[in-house]
Structures are given as C-alpha cells and as structure tokens.
Coordinates of C-alpha atoms in Angstrom, one line a residue:
Chain W
M1 CA 0.0 0.0 0.0
A2 CA 1.5 3.4 -1.0
K3 CA 1.0 5.1 2.4
H4 CA 3.2 8.1 1.3
R5 CA 0.5 9.1 -1.2
L6 CA -2.2 9.1 1.5
A7 CA -0.4 11.3 4.1
S8 CA -2.6 14.0 5.7
S9 CA -1.4 17.5 5.3
N10 CA 0.0 19.7 8.0
A11 CA -0.5 23.0 6.3
V12 CA -2.4 24.0 3.0
V13 CA -2.1 27.0 0.7
F14 CA -4.3 27.6 -2.4
H15 CA -2.6 29.5 -5.2
N16 CA -4.6 31.0 -8.0
I17 CA -2.3 30.3 -11.0
T18 CA -4.3 32.0 -13.7
Q19 CA -2.9 35.1 -15.4
P20 CA -0.9 37.1 -14.1
F21 CA 0.5 34.3 -11.8
S22 CA 4.1 33.5 -12.9
C23 CA 5.0 29.8 -12.7
F24 CA 8.6 30.9 -13.5
S25 CA 8.8 33.2 -10.5
F26 CA 7.1 30.6 -8.2
V27 CA 9.6 27.8 -9.2
E28 CA 12.6 30.2 -9.0
E29 CA 11.6 31.5 -5.6
N30 CA 10.5 28.2 -4.0
F31 CA 12.3 25.4 -5.8
H32 CA 15.7 26.8 -7.1
S33 CA 14.5 26.7 -10.7
R34 CA 14.8 23.0 -10.9
P35 CA 14.0 22.0 -14.5
A36 CA 11.9 18.9 -13.6
I37 CA 9.7 21.0 -11.3
H38 CA 9.4 23.7 -14.0
R39 CA 8.2 20.9 -16.3
C40 CA 5.4 19.9 -13.8
F41 CA 4.2 23.5 -13.8
S42 CA 4.3 23.5 -17.6
L43 CA 2.1 20.4 -17.7
G44 CA -0.2 22.1 -15.2
R45 CA -0.4 25.1 -17.6
A46 CA -0.9 22.9 -20.6
F47 CA -3.9 21.2 -19.0
G48 CA -5.4 24.7 -18.2
A49 CA -5.0 24.3 -14.4
K50 CA -6.4 27.3 -12.5
I51 CA -5.5 26.3 -8.9
L52 CA -2.3 25.0 -7.3
I53 CA -2.8 23.4 -3.9
Q54 CA 0.4 23.3 -1.9
E55 CA 0.4 21.0 1.1
S56 CA 3.1 20.3 3.6
I57 CA 3.0 16.6 4.4
P58 CA 4.8 14.4 6.9
A59 CA 7.2 11.6 5.7
E60 CA 5.2 8.4 5.7
G61 CA 5.5 5.0 4.0
F62 CA 8.2 4.9 1.3
I63 CA 9.4 8.4 2.0
E64 CA 9.9 7.5 5.6
D65 CA 11.7 4.3 4.4
E66 CA 13.9 6.5 2.2
N67 CA 14.7 8.9 5.0
S68 CA 15.8 6.0 7.2
E69 CA 18.0 4.6 4.5
L70 CA 19.5 8.1 4.0
K71 CA 20.1 8.5 7.7
I72 CA 22.2 5.3 7.6
L73 CA 24.2 6.4 4.6
F74 CA 24.6 10.0 5.8
P75 CA 24.1 10.3 9.6
S76 CA 23.6 14.1 9.4
Y77 CA 20.8 13.7 6.9
K78 CA 17.5 15.5 7.3
C79 CA 14.4 15.9 5.1
S80 CA 14.0 19.7 5.4
C81 CA 10.9 20.1 3.3
L82 CA 8.2 17.8 1.9
F83 CA 5.4 19.3 -0.2
R84 CA 2.6 17.8 -2.2
L85 CA 1.6 20.0 -5.1
S86 CA -1.6 19.4 -7.0
F87 CA -2.9 21.2 -10.1
W88 CA -6.6 21.7 -10.5
N89 CA -8.8 22.6 -13.5
A90 CA -11.6 23.7 -11.1
N91 CA -11.6 27.2 -9.6
I92 CA -11.5 26.2 -5.9
K93 CA -10.5 28.5 -3.1
S94 CA -10.9 26.4 0.0
V95 CA -10.8 22.8 1.3
K96 CA -14.6 22.9 1.5
E97 CA -14.9 23.7 -2.2
L98 CA -12.6 20.8 -3.0
E99 CA -15.4 18.5 -1.8
N100 CA -17.3 19.3 -5.1
C101 CA -14.3 18.3 -7.2
Q102 CA -14.1 15.2 -9.3
D103 CA -11.1 13.0 -10.2
S104 CA -11.2 14.5 -13.6
D105 CA -10.5 18.0 -12.2
L106 CA -7.1 16.9 -11.1
A107 CA -4.5 17.4 -13.8
G108 CA -1.6 16.0 -11.8
Y109 CA 0.3 16.0 -8.6
A110 CA 4.0 16.1 -7.5
I111 CA 5.6 15.2 -4.2
I112 CA 8.6 17.5 -3.8
K113 CA 11.3 16.7 -1.3
E114 CA 14.3 18.7 0.0
D115 CA 17.2 16.6 1.2
E116 CA 19.9 18.1 3.4
I117 CA 23.2 16.8 4.6
S118 CA 25.5 18.9 6.7
D119 CA 28.6 18.6 9.0
S120 CA 29.1 20.7 12.1
S121 CA 30.2 23.8 10.2
S122 CA 28.5 23.8 6.8
K123 CA 25.8 22.3 4.5
L124 CA 27.4 19.7 2.3
F125 CA 24.2 19.0 0.3
K126 CA 20.8 20.7 0.1
D127 CA 18.6 20.2 -2.9
F128 CA 15.0 19.7 -4.1
H129 CA 13.9 16.7 -6.2
I130 CA 10.6 15.2 -7.2
F131 CA 10.0 12.1 -5.1
E132 CA 7.2 11.2 -7.5
A133 CA 4.6 12.8 -9.8
V134 CA 1.7 11.7 -11.9
F135 CA 0.3 13.8 -14.7
R136 CA -2.4 12.8 -17.1
K137 CA -1.4 12.1 -20.7
Y138 CA -2.3 14.7 -23.2
P139 CA -5.6 14.0 -24.9
H140 CA -3.9 14.0 -28.3
D141 CA -5.2 11.2 -30.6
H142 CA -1.7 10.6 -31.7
N143 CA -0.4 9.8 -28.2
Y144 CA -0.8 6.1 -27.3
I145 CA -0.1 4.8 -23.9
P146 CA -1.2 1.1 -23.6
C147 CA -0.8 0.8 -19.8
Q148 CA -1.9 3.7 -17.6
P149 CA -2.7 2.6 -14.0
S150 CA -4.6 4.9 -11.7
F151 CA -2.9 6.1 -8.5
N152 CA -4.8 6.9 -5.3
V153 CA -3.6 10.2 -3.8
K154 CA -5.0 12.1 -0.8
I155 CA -5.4 15.8 -1.2
C156 CA -6.6 17.9 1.7
G157 CA -8.0 14.8 3.4
R158 CA -9.9 13.6 0.3
N159 CA -8.9 10.6 -1.9
F160 CA -8.6 11.2 -5.6
R161 CA -7.6 8.8 -8.4
I162 CA -5.4 9.9 -11.3
P163 CA -4.4 7.9 -14.3
G164 CA -0.8 8.2 -15.6
V165 CA 2.7 6.7 -15.4
L166 CA 4.6 7.5 -12.2
Y167 CA 7.5 9.9 -12.7
C168 CA 10.4 9.8 -10.2
Q169 CA 13.6 11.7 -9.9
Q170 CA 17.0 10.8 -8.6
N171 CA 18.7 12.7 -5.8
G172 CA 22.2 11.2 -6.3
L173 CA 22.3 10.0 -2.7
N174 CA 20.3 6.8 -2.3
K175 CA 18.9 6.7 -5.9
A176 CA 20.2 7.3 -9.4
C177 CA 18.5 7.4 -12.8
A178 CA 18.4 3.6 -13.0
H179 CA 16.5 3.3 -9.7
V180 CA 13.9 5.9 -10.6
A181 CA 13.5 4.6 -14.2
L182 CA 12.9 1.1 -12.9
R183 CA 10.4 2.3 -10.3
S184 CA 8.4 4.2 -13.0
L185 CA 7.7 1.1 -15.0
I186 CA 7.4 -1.4 -12.1
S187 CA 4.8 0.8 -10.5
S188 CA 2.7 0.5 -13.7
L189 CA 3.0 -3.3 -13.7
M190 CA 2.2 -3.5 -9.9
P191 CA 0.4 -0.3 -9.1
E192 CA -0.9 -1.6 -5.7
Q193 CA 2.5 -2.7 -4.6
D194 CA 4.9 0.0 -5.7
L195 CA 8.5 -0.4 -4.6
P196 CA 10.8 1.3 -2.0
Y197 CA 14.3 2.1 -3.1
S198 CA 15.7 0.2 -0.1
F199 CA 14.4 -3.0 -1.8
M200 CA 16.5 -2.3 -4.9
N201 CA 19.5 -1.2 -2.8
N202 CA 19.5 -4.3 -0.7
I203 CA 19.6 -6.5 -3.8
A204 CA 22.4 -4.4 -5.3
R205 CA 24.3 -4.5 -2.0
S206 CA 24.0 -8.3 -1.8
L207 CA 25.8 -8.7 -5.2
R208 CA 28.9 -6.9 -4.0
D209 CA 31.8 -7.7 -1.8
D210 CA 32.9 -4.1 -1.6
V211 CA 31.0 -1.0 -0.4
Y212 CA 27.9 -0.2 -2.5
N213 CA 27.1 3.4 -3.1
P214 CA 23.6 3.7 -4.4
G215 CA 24.2 7.3 -5.6
N216 CA 26.6 5.8 -8.2
G217 CA 23.7 4.0 -9.9
L218 CA 22.7 0.4 -10.8
S219 CA 24.5 -2.0 -13.1
V220 CA 22.7 -4.2 -15.7
E221 CA 23.2 -7.1 -13.3
D222 CA 21.5 -5.2 -10.5
M223 CA 18.5 -4.3 -12.7
E224 CA 18.2 -7.9 -13.9
R225 CA 18.3 -9.3 -10.3
I226 CA 15.7 -6.7 -9.2
L227 CA 13.3 -7.7 -12.0
S228 CA 13.9 -11.4 -11.4
K229 CA 13.2 -11.0 -7.7
L230 CA 9.9 -9.4 -8.6
K231 CA 9.2 -12.2 -11.1
I232 CA 9.0 -9.6 -14.0
P233 CA 10.2 -11.3 -17.2
Y234 CA 12.4 -9.2 -19.5
N235 CA 14.7 -9.2 -22.5
D236 CA 17.7 -7.0 -22.5
L237 CA 20.7 -6.2 -24.7
D238 CA 23.9 -4.5 -23.6
Y239 CA 25.2 -2.9 -26.8
S240 CA 28.5 -1.7 -25.2
E241 CA 29.3 -5.3 -24.1
V242 CA 28.0 -7.2 -27.2
S243 CA 29.6 -4.8 -29.7
K244 CA 33.0 -6.0 -28.5
S245 CA 32.3 -9.3 -30.3
V246 CA 29.5 -8.3 -32.8
S247 CA 30.5 -5.0 -34.2
D248 CA 27.2 -4.4 -36.1
I249 CA 24.9 -5.3 -33.3
R250 CA 23.5 -1.8 -32.9
T251 CA 22.2 -1.7 -36.5
R252 CA 21.4 -5.4 -36.8
V253 CA 19.2 -5.4 -33.7
P254 CA 18.1 -1.8 -33.1
Y255 CA 17.1 -0.7 -29.7
Q256 CA 13.8 0.6 -31.0
K257 CA 12.6 -3.0 -31.6
Y258 CA 12.9 -3.8 -27.9
L259 CA 11.3 -0.5 -26.7
Y260 CA 8.4 -0.8 -29.1
A261 CA 7.7 -4.4 -28.3
G262 CA 7.7 -3.6 -24.5
I263 CA 5.5 -0.5 -25.1
E264 CA 2.9 -2.3 -27.3
S265 CA 2.6 -5.1 -24.8
G266 CA 1.8 -2.6 -22.0
C267 CA 5.0 -3.1 -20.0
G268 CA 7.4 -0.5 -21.4
G269 CA 11.1 -0.5 -21.7
L270 CA 14.3 1.3 -20.6
L271 CA 16.9 2.9 -22.8
G272 CA 20.4 3.4 -21.5
F273 CA 22.5 5.7 -23.6
R274 CA 25.8 7.6 -23.7
M275 CA 25.8 11.4 -23.6
D276 CA 26.8 13.1 -26.8
G277 CA 28.4 16.4 -27.4
P278 CA 31.7 18.2 -26.7
K279 CA 31.2 18.4 -23.0
A280 CA 30.0 14.8 -22.5
K281 CA 32.1 12.7 -20.2
P282 CA 32.9 9.3 -21.9
K283 CA 31.8 7.2 -19.0
E284 CA 28.5 9.1 -18.4
K285 CA 25.6 6.9 -19.0
H286 CA 22.0 7.7 -18.5
I287 CA 18.8 5.5 -18.5
I288 CA 15.2 6.6 -19.0
P289 CA 11.8 4.8 -19.1
F290 CA 9.5 4.7 -22.1
Y291 CA 5.8 3.6 -21.9
G292 CA 4.0 5.0 -24.9
H293 CA 4.5 6.2 -28.4
T294 CA 2.9 8.5 -30.9
F295 CA 1.2 7.2 -34.0
N296 CA 1.2 9.4 -37.1
K297 CA -0.6 7.9 -40.0
D298 CA 0.9 10.4 -42.4
T299 CA 4.5 9.5 -41.6
W300 CA 6.5 9.4 -44.8
T301 CA 9.2 6.9 -43.7
P302 CA 7.4 3.5 -44.1
D303 CA 7.3 3.6 -47.9
A304 CA 10.9 4.6 -48.1
D305 CA 12.2 2.4 -45.4
A306 CA 10.8 -1.0 -46.0
H307 CA 14.1 -2.8 -45.2
Y308 CA 14.7 -0.9 -42.0
F309 CA 14.5 -4.1 -40.0
N310 CA 16.3 -6.5 -42.4
V311 CA 16.6 -9.8 -40.7
G312 CA 19.1 -10.9 -43.3
G313 CA 19.2 -12.4 -46.7
G314 CA 17.1 -9.7 -48.1
I315 CA 14.0 -10.5 -46.0
G316 CA 12.1 -7.3 -45.8
Y317 CA 9.0 -6.1 -44.1
I318 CA 7.6 -2.9 -42.6
P319 CA 7.5 -3.0 -38.8
S320 CA 4.5 -1.1 -37.4
E321 CA 6.8 1.2 -35.4
S322 CA 7.6 2.9 -38.6
W323 CA 4.6 5.1 -38.0
T324 CA 5.9 6.0 -34.6
S325 CA 7.4 9.4 -34.6
S326 CA 8.3 9.5 -30.9
F327 CA 8.5 7.3 -27.9
I328 CA 6.7 8.8 -24.8
G329 CA 8.7 8.6 -21.6
H330 CA 10.2 10.4 -18.6
D331 CA 13.6 11.9 -18.3
D332 CA 14.3 12.2 -14.6
N333 CA 16.6 15.1 -15.2
F334 CA 14.0 17.1 -17.0
G335 CA 10.5 15.8 -16.0
P336 CA 7.6 13.7 -17.0
N337 CA 5.8 12.8 -20.2
F338 CA 8.2 13.8 -22.9
C339 CA 8.1 12.8 -26.6
V340 CA 11.5 11.6 -27.6
P341 CA 11.9 11.3 -31.4
R342 CA 12.2 7.6 -32.3
L343 CA 15.5 8.1 -34.1
Y344 CA 16.9 10.9 -31.8
V345 CA 19.2 8.7 -29.8
K346 CA 21.7 7.5 -32.5
P347 CA 22.6 3.8 -32.7
K348 CA 26.2 4.6 -31.6
Q349 CA 24.9 6.3 -28.4
A350 CA 22.7 3.3 -27.4
E351 CA 24.3 1.4 -24.6
Y352 CA 21.6 -0.8 -23.2
V353 CA 17.9 -1.6 -23.8
I354 CA 15.5 -3.7 -21.8
E355 CA 12.0 -4.7 -22.8
L356 CA 9.7 -5.6 -19.8
Q357 CA 7.2 -8.4 -20.3
K358 CA 4.0 -9.7 -18.9
P359 CA 4.1 -12.5 -16.3
K360 CA 5.0 -15.9 -17.7
V361 CA 6.4 -14.6 -21.0
K362 CA 9.5 -16.5 -22.2
Y363 CA 10.8 -14.6 -25.2
G364 CA 10.6 -11.1 -26.8
G365 CA 8.7 -9.4 -29.6
I366 CA 11.7 -9.4 -31.8
I367 CA 11.8 -13.2 -31.9
A368 CA 8.0 -13.4 -32.3
E369 CA 8.1 -11.0 -35.2
A370 CA 11.0 -12.8 -37.0
Q371 CA 9.4 -16.3 -36.6
S372 CA 6.1 -15.1 -37.9
L373 CA 7.7 -13.4 -40.8
Q374 CA 9.2 -16.8 -41.9
F375 CA 5.8 -18.5 -41.5
L376 CA 4.1 -15.8 -43.5
Y377 CA 6.5 -15.7 -46.4
S378 CA 6.4 -19.5 -46.6
V379 CA 2.6 -19.9 -46.7
T380 CA 2.1 -17.0 -49.1
E381 CA 4.3 -18.9 -51.6
T382 CA 2.0 -22.0 -51.5
P383 CA -0.9 -22.7 -53.9
H384 CA -3.1 -23.7 -50.9
L385 CA -4.2 -20.2 -49.9
N386 CA -7.7 -19.1 -51.0
M387 CA -6.6 -17.1 -54.0
K388 CA -10.3 -16.4 -54.8
N389 CA -10.2 -13.9 -51.9
E390 CA -9.0 -10.5 -53.1
W391 CA -7.3 -9.7 -49.8
I392 CA -5.3 -13.0 -49.9
T393 CA -4.3 -12.0 -53.4
R394 CA -3.1 -8.6 -52.2
L395 CA -1.3 -10.2 -49.3
V396 CA 0.5 -12.6 -51.6
F397 CA 1.4 -9.7 -53.9
Y398 CA 3.0 -7.7 -51.0
S399 CA 4.7 -10.8 -49.7
R400 CA 6.5 -11.5 -53.0
R401 CA 10.2 -11.8 -52.8
E402 CA 10.8 -8.7 -54.9
I403 CA 8.4 -6.6 -52.9
Q404 CA 8.1 -7.7 -49.3
K405 CA 6.2 -4.8 -47.9
V406 CA 3.9 -6.6 -45.4
V407 CA 3.3 -4.7 -42.2
L408 CA 3.8 -6.6 -38.9
R409 CA 2.9 -5.6 -35.4
A410 CA 3.8 -7.8 -32.5
V411 CA 1.5 -7.5 -29.4
C412 CA 1.7 -9.6 -26.3
I413 CA -1.7 -10.1 -24.8
E414 CA -3.6 -12.4 -22.4
K415 CA -5.7 -15.2 -23.9
E416 CA -9.0 -13.7 -22.7
K417 CA -8.3 -10.4 -24.4
Y418 CA -7.5 -12.2 -27.7
L419 CA -10.7 -14.3 -27.5
L420 CA -12.7 -11.2 -26.8
H421 CA -11.1 -9.5 -29.8
L422 CA -11.9 -12.5 -32.0
E423 CA -15.5 -12.5 -30.9
N424 CA -15.9 -8.7 -31.4
I425 CA -14.1 -8.0 -34.7
Q426 CA -16.1 -7.5 -37.9
D427 CA -14.6 -7.5 -41.4
W428 CA -15.3 -4.6 -43.8
E429 CA -18.5 -6.2 -45.0
G430 CA -19.7 -6.6 -41.4
N431 CA -19.1 -10.4 -41.1
R432 CA -18.3 -11.8 -37.6
E433 CA -16.4 -15.0 -36.8
L434 CA -18.4 -18.1 -35.8
T435 CA -18.6 -18.5 -32.0
V436 CA -17.2 -22.0 -32.3
F437 CA -13.7 -20.7 -32.9
P438 CA -13.2 -18.6 -29.8
R439 CA -15.0 -21.4 -27.8
M440 CA -12.5 -24.0 -29.1
F441 CA -9.5 -21.7 -28.7
S442 CA -10.4 -21.0 -25.1
K443 CA -9.4 -24.6 -24.2
L444 CA -6.4 -24.8 -26.6
L445 CA -4.5 -21.6 -26.0
P446 CA -2.0 -20.7 -23.2
D447 CA -2.6 -17.8 -20.8
V448 CA -0.4 -15.3 -22.7
L449 CA 0.1 -15.0 -26.5
W450 CA 2.3 -13.2 -28.9
V451 CA -0.1 -12.0 -31.6
V452 CA 1.7 -10.7 -34.6
E453 CA -0.8 -8.7 -36.6
V454 CA -0.4 -8.7 -40.4
S455 CA -1.4 -5.7 -42.5
L456 CA -0.5 -3.8 -45.6
P457 CA 0.8 -0.3 -46.3
Q458 CA -2.2 2.2 -46.5
L459 CA -4.5 -0.3 -44.7
F460 CA -2.5 -0.2 -41.5
P461 CA -1.9 3.5 -41.0
A462 CA -5.0 5.0 -42.6
N463 CA -7.6 2.6 -41.4
E464 CA -5.8 1.0 -38.4
R465 CA -6.9 -2.4 -39.7
K466 CA -5.3 -5.7 -40.5
L467 CA -5.7 -8.8 -42.6
G468 CA -5.1 -11.3 -39.8
E469 CA -2.7 -12.5 -37.2
I470 CA -0.1 -15.1 -36.4
V471 CA -0.6 -16.4 -32.9
M472 CA 2.3 -17.8 -30.9
N473 CA 2.7 -19.4 -27.5
A474 CA 4.4 -16.6 -25.4
T475 CA 4.7 -18.8 -22.3
Q476 CA 7.0 -21.5 -23.8
A477 CA 10.7 -20.9 -24.0
K478 CA 12.4 -21.6 -27.4
D479 CA 13.9 -25.0 -27.6
K480 CA 17.6 -24.4 -27.0
D481 CA 18.6 -27.6 -28.8
K482 CA 17.3 -26.1 -32.1
D483 CA 20.0 -23.5 -31.9
K484 CA 20.1 -22.7 -35.6
D485 CA 16.6 -23.6 -36.4
V486 CA 13.3 -21.8 -36.1
D487 CA 11.3 -23.5 -33.2
Y488 CA 7.9 -24.3 -34.7
N489 CA 6.6 -25.4 -31.3
L490 CA 6.0 -21.8 -30.5
F491 CA 3.6 -21.4 -33.4
L492 CA -0.1 -22.0 -32.6
F493 CA -2.1 -20.9 -35.7
A494 CA -2.6 -18.1 -38.2
R495 CA -5.8 -16.3 -39.2
L496 CA -5.8 -14.7 -42.6
P497 CA -8.8 -13.5 -44.7
S498 CA -11.2 -16.4 -45.1
Q499 CA -8.7 -19.0 -43.7
Y500 CA -7.2 -20.4 -40.5
I501 CA -3.9 -22.2 -40.9
I502 CA -2.7 -24.7 -38.3
L503 CA 0.5 -26.7 -38.2
K504 CA -0.4 -30.4 -38.0
G505 CA 3.1 -31.7 -37.2
A506 CA 6.6 -30.3 -37.0
S507 CA 8.5 -33.5 -37.4
Q508 CA 9.5 -32.6 -41.0
Y509 CA 11.2 -29.3 -40.5
N510 CA 11.5 -28.3 -44.1
N511 CA 8.1 -29.5 -45.3
P512 CA 5.6 -29.6 -42.4
T513 CA 1.9 -30.3 -43.0
F514 CA -0.6 -27.5 -42.4
L515 CA -4.3 -27.7 -42.1
F516 CA -6.5 -25.0 -43.8
K517 CA -9.9 -24.2 -42.4
S518 CA -12.3 -21.6 -43.7
S519 CA -13.1 -18.5 -41.6
Q520 CA -16.1 -16.1 -41.7
L521 CA -13.9 -13.1 -41.7
K522 CA -13.2 -12.5 -45.3
S523 CA -11.4 -9.1 -45.4
H524 CA -9.7 -6.7 -43.0
V525 CA -10.6 -6.1 -39.4
E526 CA -9.6 -3.7 -36.6
L527 CA -6.3 -3.9 -34.8
I528 CA -5.9 -5.1 -31.2
H529 CA -6.1 -2.2 -28.8
N530 CA -4.2 -3.4 -25.8
Chain D
M1 CA 9.2 -32.7 -30.8
P2 CA 8.9 -32.3 -27.0
A3 CA 5.5 -32.8 -25.5
T4 CA 3.9 -29.4 -24.7
T5 CA 0.6 -28.4 -23.1
Y6 CA -0.3 -26.0 -25.9
S7 CA 0.8 -26.6 -29.4
S8 CA -0.4 -26.2 -33.0
P9 CA -0.6 -30.0 -33.5
K10 CA -3.1 -30.2 -30.6
I11 CA -5.2 -27.4 -32.2
A12 CA -5.0 -29.3 -35.5
K13 CA -6.3 -32.4 -33.8
A14 CA -9.2 -30.5 -32.2
F15 CA -10.0 -28.9 -35.6
S16 CA -9.9 -32.2 -37.4
K17 CA -12.3 -33.7 -34.8
Q18 CA -14.6 -30.7 -34.9
F19 CA -14.7 -30.0 -38.6
G20 CA -13.7 -33.3 -40.3
K21 CA -13.8 -33.1 -44.1
D22 CA -14.1 -29.3 -44.0
I23 CA -10.4 -29.2 -43.5
K24 CA -7.7 -29.4 -46.2
A25 CA -4.2 -30.6 -45.4
A26 CA -1.1 -29.6 -47.4
K27 CA 2.6 -29.6 -47.1
V28 CA 4.3 -26.3 -47.1
E29 CA 8.0 -25.7 -48.0
M30 CA 9.4 -23.4 -45.3
K31 CA 11.4 -20.6 -46.7
Y32 CA 14.2 -18.5 -45.2
Q33 CA 15.0 -21.2 -42.6
N34 CA 18.7 -20.3 -42.3
E35 CA 18.3 -16.6 -42.5
I36 CA 15.7 -16.4 -39.7
G37 CA 17.4 -19.1 -37.7
N38 CA 20.7 -17.2 -37.8
F39 CA 19.0 -14.0 -37.0
I40 CA 17.3 -15.5 -33.9
K41 CA 20.6 -17.1 -32.9
K42 CA 22.3 -13.7 -33.1
V43 CA 19.6 -12.1 -30.9
E44 CA 19.8 -14.8 -28.3
N45 CA 23.6 -14.8 -28.2
A46 CA 23.5 -11.0 -27.7
Q47 CA 21.1 -11.4 -24.8
R48 CA 23.2 -14.2 -23.3
L49 CA 26.3 -11.9 -23.5
T50 CA 24.3 -9.2 -21.7
A51 CA 23.5 -11.2 -18.6
N52 CA 25.3 -10.0 -15.5
S53 CA 26.9 -7.1 -17.3
Q54 CA 28.5 -4.5 -15.1
T55 CA 27.6 -1.5 -17.3
T56 CA 26.3 1.1 -14.9
F57 CA 23.8 3.9 -15.3
K58 CA 23.6 6.9 -12.9

C-alpha cells in the first residue's frame, strides 16, 4: 500500500495560478528553478490548471523508508521540506470547495522533497527533487499509452484517483537514474504494490563484496536481479558489451525494436545511452523509461524504409513502429511525459535496452516477429491459400520476394483479451467470426500469447486495420537444442482473410503439414487495442 | 518434438475432430530457414552476453 500518497497535510495553501501568476517566478523563488519542477508547472499550464494546492506533508511509507536509508548512509541527513503540489482545473478556493471536485478536475500531482546533509560547520548538500509525480497524458489522438494505471492520492483529506505513469527523480544520494526509471515502469505493472528504493539497494548490495554506493547507480546485473526477484520477465541487450564481439549489433538489432515491443505489450522499456556532445564525459551513461508512443498515419518513412529491419538475406517487411514518430517517456533530469523522437538517440549512443514483459512470457517481440515473418513468407508462396479472396491475393502480392512490404505488429496479450477481440471484430463487410472458434481456442491456448498482426501499407496507417494475425505461445521458451533452427513449437495458428492455418506436425522441419480451415472473416478487421 | 501443453498440432487435432472433411491438409515448404534461424541465434547470443553485465547507469 502506498502510504506516502495518503499522508494527511500539516498546512495547506491555495494559489490561483491563472494570469498574471508567474510559474517561472514561483519555481525560481521556491524550488531553485529545478527543470523537472518547471516541467510539472508547464504540464499544469498545458492542462489549463487554475489552482495549485500546496500542502506540507509528513514523511510516511516509502518516504519514511527512504529517509531511514539516507540516515544510515549520511548520519547528518534530514528531510528539510516535503510538499505535495496538485494542479486543478476547477476554480476552488478552499478545502470545503474541494469537496465538489471530481477526479477529472485533477491534472496532476507532484511530491517534492528537499534533502539536506551537513557537517558541524556547513551544509554539504541541500537540494529539491521530485520524489514522484503523476500527470495525465495529453488527450492527443496521436499519443498512445497502452498501460496507464490509476494512482490513489489524498489531497486535503480527500482521496482522488489519477491515471498516468509514475515519474520519479534521482537525488544522487540513495537513488540514481536507473533506480527511478525502474520504479516508474514497475509501478505501472504492480500499481498496488509499488517499490521502496531500499528494496533495490538491498539487492544491489547483496551482489557486491565491496562497499555499495547507491548514488553511483545500478548495473545491468543489479537491474536484472531486481526484476527477477519481482518475477517480472524481461529481454535485454547491452550494446556496449555485445559490440566487442559483434560490431554491427546496434544496426542489426536496433534498440527501437525492444522498446516498441515492450510498449505495445503494455509493459514499457528502458533505454540506456551515452551522452553526446563536446562536454560529455565518456563514461557518463543515463537511462530513462518509455511507456508510450505517438502514431502518425501520415509519416513518410514507411514507404521509403521497408528494409529498416532487415533480418538478413534480403528478407524485408515494414514494422509497425515505422509510424511511430516519438516514444513517450520520462527523463528524470527534465521531468515527466516527454516525446523523444524515435530516431533521436543515435545507434552509436545506445548502450543498453530492456523490454519488460507480462508475467509468464518467455521470449521477446523481436523473436515473435522474426518467426512469424518466416511463416508468413512461406505460406504465401504455396498454392493452398484461397486465391479467390482478393485480400489474400493482395497479401500474396505484398509478400512476393521482390516486394516484401507486409506490415507486422507484435503484441503480447492475455488469452482472454485475444478471444474477446476475435468475438468482437467485424470484417469490412460486417461479417463476424463463428462463435465455435473462440470457444475452441479457449481450451487450446495458453494464458499469454504473442499475436503478430499482419497488415498492408495504406491499410495499417490509414484505417488502423489488419488482414489477420499469427498467434504464438508466449509462455513457452524456445527449444535451445534447435540453436540454428526456427522453433515451430511456439507457433499456434494463423488467421488470414477467409482462412485459418494450423500446423499439423513439425517433425518434418522443411516441409511440415498444415491444415487449412475456412473463416467467416473475409477481409480486413480492426487492430488489437491493448 | 517435445510434449507441450499447448501446441499447434493439438489445435490441429481438435480442428480435425470438430470439422472433419471441411479441413484441407497440405505440405508447405518453409522458406528462409537459415536466415531467420541465424538472426534469432544472433539475438539470443547477444542477450546471453548481456546477462550480469556491469555496465552502470547513474
């Protein structure tokens, strides 16, 4: 239970922040112009907030836990200020008037903390940081955030719920960028549990023989152990390590693939990168969380960039992230809910990427997409597809070796969600699937699936529709013995216009037998909205 | 092929039982076996090399 969010206030001040109130002056006078705090005020402004409620609160729950940890690390430590700031769209002037407010009137909140360390003669450290903040996402149609939990926060004695992704900032004492980036994403996966920093630090401490200084950050191993302890599956790639033996790894396996797969599956991802520019220190590495992306149907890139993710041997396709202009994430140095252009961090700067996954998942979206591509380009070369269906004809055309411009989108979802999707979708002519199929699949599918949606240029971005999907078992690990082969055991079935395709047996690896069964869905249907 | 709780052959069996002659069977020549297999191997090796790395972020 996140007790720190429910602390009762000691003192309350209502600020009318409409014109001519200056957010700049307020942040300069009260919070030393900290950029992340400025960003919170900018978000408040962008949502049209009229009132800022400033409450002094006591340290409870995780904040109390953090203070205890800091007191051990720095015996002279004290928490000199702790404020909860909330931004309101309603014109409220008193605690009593707040009683009439709804959750929807709350644009966001931030808990701001001042840490202080001193010796007998002088202050060694005194600075503000944002312990946590939650702001609503912009209502732009282009901004897509698959997983937004709601957080319960008490303001002036009343409980409010606000949807968003938790933003947290480092203080360089007991937490660095890696700690706060991890907490942002973990709190979305386990909103009722949250996570104290002492939990991460105890794990990191247990991995070292020498003294551990949490202000110096977390290593990849630390982050892996923390996620394992929480039973959160992940896939990660350390480009700085792997590039020592595989020089082209950054372009062969781009970090965007991992981030996008994590985001589309509702779990998010972290990107670690090297600072660039003349003043950057060579060893300075920063990591930030991503949990959403923009979707721009008019993006020019896809038509020009079909071979962007070229798995080798001239096998091309268009990954759906091609229509993503930016990833949405936090930067603990600068604040919450930023759009970072998808190609902004150059491959040479990427140091590490991690894709978080749903419980029980055994492999990542990059593997799911590659395997389904092989399946698709194999079946579309057979004479067994229903070529009387015009959408199959179009799919076959776009799959041809000299064209290969099929759009693929890998989404990891629970079986129930997929079955509901299959029950609800209608093709362009209004046909629905027979109920016998979802009923049969309910007994034959595992709890979590990789569903790789298959679409075409124009159909995917303009209509947000697809021709079908390739469904794979996400809960089974790839057979390690088949090191060089594709593991067909992960494949469950494919649904294409007018046809299901099911693998009957995988004993003959080069020429397996498939079953073909007709489907009521004859043309394109809507995409999965996770 | 190792026995698995959920697999395409099991779905195939259930479909055959349910739909009988409405189903067609055909062999399909799998393309790009080496290319995709090598790519997956490369990804898995990279992930293996990543495990326990001491690259640190602050």
